[in-house]
């Protein structure tokens, strides 16, 4: 099987992961412990936990992995 555009995997040191989930029900929002746990497992990875959408737009362009519930315009 061949792909027209093969995807190169980044190393953890080259990877940026952004966690941004806001929901009115606070128990559905990820706790800071999630980002801390990922950082402990992959200390060289850049992991951001955003509690709201305020800075999401400027963080997304160089993000490799986005963990979120929705994207707002």
mmCIF file of N, CA and C in Angstrom:
data_model
loop_
_atom_site.group_PDB
_atom_site.id
_atom_site.type_symbol
_atom_site.label_atom_id
_atom_site.label_comp_id
_atom_site.label_asym_id
_atom_site.label_seq_id
_atom_site.Cartn_x
_atom_site.Cartn_y
_atom_site.Cartn_z
ATOM 1 N N UNK A 1 0.842 -1.173 0.000
ATOM 2 C CA UNK A 1 0.000 0.000 0.000
ATOM 3 C C UNK A 1 0.886 1.233 0.000
ATOM 4 N N UNK A 2 0.633 2.163 -0.881
ATOM 5 C CA UNK A 2 1.427 3.389 -0.914
ATOM 6 C C UNK A 2 0.516 4.588 -0.673
ATOM 7 N N UNK A 3 1.104 5.596 -0.112
ATOM 8 C CA UNK A 3 0.368 6.820 0.177
ATOM 9 C C UNK A 3 0.921 7.943 -0.690
ATOM 10 N N UNK A 4 0.050 8.796 -1.169
ATOM 11 C CA UNK A 4 0.480 9.927 -1.989
ATOM 12 C C UNK A 4 1.346 10.885 -1.177
ATOM 13 N N UNK A 5 0.985 11.081 0.073
ATOM 14 C CA UNK A 5 1.735 11.980 0.954
ATOM 15 C C UNK A 5 2.085 11.228 2.230
ATOM 16 N N UNK A 6 3.213 10.530 2.242
ATOM 17 C CA UNK A 6 3.567 9.789 3.453
ATOM 18 C C UNK A 6 3.750 10.745 4.637
ATOM 19 N N UNK A 7 3.355 10.305 5.780
ATOM 20 C CA UNK A 7 3.443 11.121 6.974
ATOM 21 C C UNK A 7 4.687 10.738 7.758
ATOM 22 N N UNK A 8 5.482 11.715 8.091
ATOM 23 C CA UNK A 8 6.664 11.473 8.911
ATOM 24 C C UNK A 8 6.276 11.655 10.372
ATOM 25 N N UNK A 9 6.665 10.726 11.167
ATOM 26 C CA UNK A 9 6.371 10.803 12.588
ATOM 27 C C UNK A 9 7.378 11.719 13.265
ATOM 28 N N UNK A 10 6.908 12.578 14.147
ATOM 29 C CA UNK A 10 7.813 13.447 14.887
ATOM 30 C C UNK A 10 8.269 12.736 16.157
ATOM 31 N N UNK A 11 9.412 13.113 16.629
ATOM 32 C CA UNK A 11 9.884 12.596 17.912
ATOM 33 C C UNK A 11 9.190 13.396 19.017
ATOM 34 N N UNK A 12 9.168 12.882 20.237
ATOM 35 C CA UNK A 12 8.557 13.668 21.310
ATOM 36 C C UNK A 12 9.169 15.066 21.450
ATOM 37 N N UNK A 13 10.461 15.188 21.236
ATOM 38 C CA UNK A 13 11.102 16.499 21.350
ATOM 39 C C UNK A 13 10.633 17.477 20.281
ATOM 40 N N UNK A 14 10.126 16.963 19.173
ATOM 41 C CA UNK A 14 9.642 17.804 18.075
ATOM 42 C C UNK A 14 8.122 17.989 18.114
ATOM 43 N N UNK A 15 7.475 17.441 19.136
ATOM 44 C CA UNK A 15 6.022 17.382 19.171
ATOM 45 C C UNK A 15 5.435 18.374 20.167
ATOM 46 N N UNK A 16 4.371 19.026 19.721
ATOM 47 C CA UNK A 16 3.605 19.920 20.593
ATOM 48 C C UNK A 16 2.194 19.359 20.716
ATOM 49 N N UNK A 17 1.749 19.155 21.949
ATOM 50 C CA UNK A 17 0.417 18.639 22.238
ATOM 51 C C UNK A 17 -0.353 19.713 22.998
ATOM 52 N N UNK A 18 -1.540 20.040 22.517
ATOM 53 C CA UNK A 18 -2.379 21.051 23.162
ATOM 54 C C UNK A 18 -3.665 20.391 23.650
ATOM 55 N N UNK A 19 -3.960 20.606 24.919
ATOM 56 C CA UNK A 19 -5.201 20.121 25.521
ATOM 57 C C UNK A 19 -6.066 21.341 25.801
ATOM 58 N N UNK A 20 -7.239 21.391 25.179
ATOM 59 C CA UNK A 20 -8.142 22.524 25.384
ATOM 60 C C UNK A 20 -9.580 22.027 25.304
ATOM 61 N N UNK A 21 -10.169 21.825 26.456
ATOM 62 C CA UNK A 21 -11.564 21.394 26.533
ATOM 63 C C UNK A 21 -12.247 22.296 27.552
ATOM 64 N N UNK A 22 -13.244 23.020 27.101
ATOM 65 C CA UNK A 22 -14.055 23.798 28.030
ATOM 66 C C UNK A 22 -15.484 23.313 27.922
ATOM 67 N N UNK A 23 -16.094 23.080 29.059
ATOM 68 C CA UNK A 23 -17.492 22.654 29.101
ATOM 69 C C UNK A 23 -18.116 23.264 30.354
ATOM 70 N N UNK A 24 -19.396 23.665 30.283
ATOM 71 C CA UNK A 24 -20.032 24.243 31.471
ATOM 72 C C UNK A 24 -19.993 23.304 32.685
ATOM 73 N N UNK A 25 -20.062 22.003 32.434
ATOM 74 C CA UNK A 25 -19.972 21.025 33.513
ATOM 75 C C UNK A 25 -18.494 20.785 33.794
ATOM 76 N N UNK A 26 -18.004 21.286 34.892
ATOM 77 C CA UNK A 26 -16.561 21.289 35.165
ATOM 78 C C UNK A 26 -15.935 19.901 35.235
ATOM 79 N N UNK A 27 -16.699 18.894 35.586
ATOM 80 C CA UNK A 27 -16.132 17.545 35.664
ATOM 81 C C UNK A 27 -15.793 16.971 34.291
ATOM 82 N N UNK A 28 -16.279 17.585 33.226
ATOM 83 C CA UNK A 28 -15.948 17.131 31.873
ATOM 84 C C UNK A 28 -14.713 17.836 31.325
ATOM 85 N N UNK A 29 -14.169 18.753 32.081
ATOM 86 C CA UNK A 29 -12.942 19.445 31.667
ATOM 87 C C UNK A 29 -11.739 18.646 32.163
ATOM 88 N N UNK A 30 -10.702 18.529 31.330
ATOM 89 C CA UNK A 30 -9.513 17.803 31.800
ATOM 90 C C UNK A 30 -8.823 18.573 32.927
ATOM 91 N N UNK A 31 -8.374 17.852 33.881
ATOM 92 C CA UNK A 31 -7.655 18.453 35.007
ATOM 93 C C UNK A 31 -6.200 18.691 34.602
ATOM 94 N N UNK A 32 -5.528 19.650 35.229
ATOM 95 C CA UNK A 32 -4.104 19.878 34.949
ATOM 96 C C UNK A 32 -3.253 18.620 35.131
ATOM 97 N N UNK A 33 -3.716 17.690 35.950
ATOM 98 C CA UNK A 33 -2.984 16.440 36.166
ATOM 99 C C UNK A 33 -2.785 15.661 34.867
ATOM 100 N N UNK A 34 -3.708 15.787 33.922
ATOM 101 C CA UNK A 34 -3.552 15.098 32.635
ATOM 102 C C UNK A 34 -2.285 15.575 31.929
ATOM 103 N N UNK A 35 -2.119 16.891 31.811
ATOM 104 C CA UNK A 35 -0.917 17.436 31.169
ATOM 105 C C UNK A 35 0.337 17.061 31.958
ATOM 106 N N UNK A 36 0.253 17.120 33.280
ATOM 107 C CA UNK A 36 1.401 16.762 34.113
ATOM 108 C C UNK A 36 1.798 15.301 33.906
ATOM 109 N N UNK A 37 0.825 14.426 33.775
ATOM 110 C CA UNK A 37 1.105 13.000 33.562
ATOM 111 C C UNK A 37 1.764 12.757 32.211
ATOM 112 N N UNK A 38 1.304 13.455 31.183
ATOM 113 C CA UNK A 38 1.915 13.315 29.857
ATOM 114 C C UNK A 38 3.340 13.847 29.886
ATOM 115 N N UNK A 39 3.545 14.974 30.554
ATOM 116 C CA UNK A 39 4.904 15.533 30.677
ATOM 117 C C UNK A 39 5.832 14.578 31.421
ATOM 118 N N UNK A 40 5.309 13.902 32.437
ATOM 119 C CA UNK A 40 6.135 12.944 33.189
ATOM 120 C C UNK A 40 6.538 11.770 32.306
ATOM 121 N N UNK A 41 5.633 11.330 31.449
ATOM 122 C CA UNK A 41 5.917 10.193 30.554
ATOM 123 C C UNK A 41 6.817 10.602 29.396
ATOM 124 N N UNK A 42 6.608 11.815 28.860
ATOM 125 C CA UNK A 42 7.380 12.337 27.726
ATOM 126 C C UNK A 42 7.937 13.710 28.109
ATOM 127 N N UNK A 43 8.977 13.765 28.933
ATOM 128 C CA UNK A 43 9.470 15.051 29.439
ATOM 129 C C UNK A 43 9.969 16.006 28.357
ATOM 130 N N UNK A 44 10.368 15.483 27.211
ATOM 131 C CA UNK A 44 10.872 16.363 26.157
ATOM 132 C C UNK A 44 9.751 16.942 25.287
ATOM 133 N N UNK A 45 8.537 16.431 25.416
ATOM 134 C CA UNK A 45 7.411 16.913 24.610
ATOM 135 C C UNK A 45 6.870 18.221 25.190
ATOM 136 N N UNK A 46 6.480 19.121 24.304
ATOM 137 C CA UNK A 46 5.858 20.375 24.735
ATOM 138 C C UNK A 46 4.360 20.122 24.898
ATOM 139 N N UNK A 47 3.889 20.159 26.130
ATOM 140 C CA UNK A 47 2.488 19.872 26.444
ATOM 141 C C UNK A 47 1.864 21.120 27.057
ATOM 142 N N UNK A 48 0.790 21.594 26.434
ATOM 143 C CA UNK A 48 0.084 22.771 26.940
ATOM 144 C C UNK A 48 -1.317 22.384 27.375
ATOM 145 N N UNK A 49 -1.705 22.856 28.542
ATOM 146 C CA UNK A 49 -3.079 22.681 29.020
ATOM 147 C C UNK A 49 -3.709 24.066 29.045
ATOM 148 N N UNK A 50 -4.663 24.290 28.157
ATOM 149 C CA UNK A 50 -5.349 25.573 28.092
ATOM 150 C C UNK A 50 -6.723 25.422 28.740
ATOM 151 N N UNK A 51 -7.015 26.191 29.782
ATOM 152 C CA UNK A 51 -8.313 26.062 30.447
ATOM 153 C C UNK A 51 -9.467 26.687 29.663
ATOM 154 N N UNK A 52 -9.146 27.488 28.652
ATOM 155 C CA UNK A 52 -10.179 28.134 27.835
ATOM 156 C C UNK A 52 -9.663 28.386 26.437
ATOM 157 N N UNK A 53 -10.507 29.009 25.620
ATOM 158 C CA UNK A 53 -10.183 29.211 24.207
ATOM 159 C C UNK A 53 -9.396 30.495 23.921
ATOM 160 N N UNK A 54 -9.101 31.289 24.939
ATOM 161 C CA UNK A 54 -8.495 32.606 24.734
ATOM 162 C C UNK A 54 -7.226 32.585 23.890
ATOM 163 N N UNK A 55 -6.323 31.660 24.131
ATOM 164 C CA UNK A 55 -5.048 31.628 23.402
ATOM 165 C C UNK A 55 -4.944 30.469 22.414
ATOM 166 N N UNK A 56 -6.030 29.728 22.238
ATOM 167 C CA UNK A 56 -5.987 28.550 21.365
ATOM 168 C C UNK A 56 -5.611 28.896 19.931
ATOM 169 N N UNK A 57 -6.185 29.961 19.388
ATOM 170 C CA UNK A 57 -5.924 30.336 17.992
ATOM 171 C C UNK A 57 -4.430 30.512 17.724
ATOM 172 N N UNK A 58 -3.709 31.140 18.618
ATOM 173 C CA UNK A 58 -2.276 31.347 18.379
ATOM 174 C C UNK A 58 -1.443 30.096 18.647
ATOM 175 N N UNK A 59 -1.960 29.149 19.402
ATOM 176 C CA UNK A 59 -1.225 27.916 19.687
ATOM 177 C C UNK A 59 -1.396 26.852 18.605
ATOM 178 N N UNK A 60 -2.505 26.858 17.870
ATOM 179 C CA UNK A 60 -2.797 25.786 16.916
ATOM 180 C C UNK A 60 -1.859 25.659 15.715
ATOM 181 N N UNK A 61 -1.365 26.741 15.113
ATOM 182 C CA UNK A 61 -0.587 26.568 13.873
ATOM 183 C C UNK A 61 0.597 25.608 13.963
ATOM 184 N N UNK A 62 1.279 25.555 15.087
ATOM 185 C CA UNK A 62 2.431 24.648 15.190
ATOM 186 C C UNK A 62 2.144 23.441 16.092
ATOM 187 N N UNK A 63 0.859 23.156 16.315
ATOM 188 C CA UNK A 63 0.451 22.022 17.138
ATOM 189 C C UNK A 63 0.416 20.746 16.309
ATOM 190 N N UNK A 64 0.966 19.675 16.853
ATOM 191 C CA UNK A 64 0.944 18.373 16.182
ATOM 192 C C UNK A 64 -0.234 17.522 16.648
ATOM 193 N N UNK A 65 -0.561 17.622 17.943
ATOM 194 C CA UNK A 65 -1.656 16.834 18.517
ATOM 195 C C UNK A 65 -2.580 17.786 19.267
ATOM 196 N N UNK A 66 -3.862 17.760 18.910
ATOM 197 C CA UNK A 66 -4.864 18.576 19.597
ATOM 198 C C UNK A 66 -5.849 17.657 20.293
ATOM 199 N N UNK A 67 -6.010 17.861 21.590
ATOM 200 C CA UNK A 67 -6.997 17.123 22.369
ATOM 201 C C UNK A 67 -8.051 18.138 22.771
ATOM 202 N N UNK A 68 -9.247 17.991 22.211
ATOM 203 C CA UNK A 68 -10.282 18.973 22.502
ATOM 204 C C UNK A 68 -11.669 18.455 22.236
ATOM 205 N N UNK A 69 -12.611 19.220 22.696
ATOM 206 C CA UNK A 69 -14.021 18.893 22.540
ATOM 207 C C UNK A 69 -14.582 19.566 21.294
ATOM 208 N N UNK A 70 -14.139 20.794 21.048
ATOM 209 C CA UNK A 70 -14.624 21.539 19.888
ATOM 210 C C UNK A 70 -13.655 22.666 19.571
ATOM 211 N N UNK A 71 -13.776 23.185 18.364
ATOM 212 C CA UNK A 71 -13.034 24.373 17.948
ATOM 213 C C UNK A 71 -14.051 25.479 17.730
ATOM 214 N N UNK A 72 -13.781 26.624 18.278
ATOM 215 C CA UNK A 72 -14.679 27.763 18.097
ATOM 216 C C UNK A 72 -14.107 28.676 17.038
ATOM 217 N N UNK A 73 -14.981 29.316 16.289
ATOM 218 C CA UNK A 73 -14.539 30.255 15.245
ATOM 219 C C UNK A 73 -14.190 31.591 15.841
#
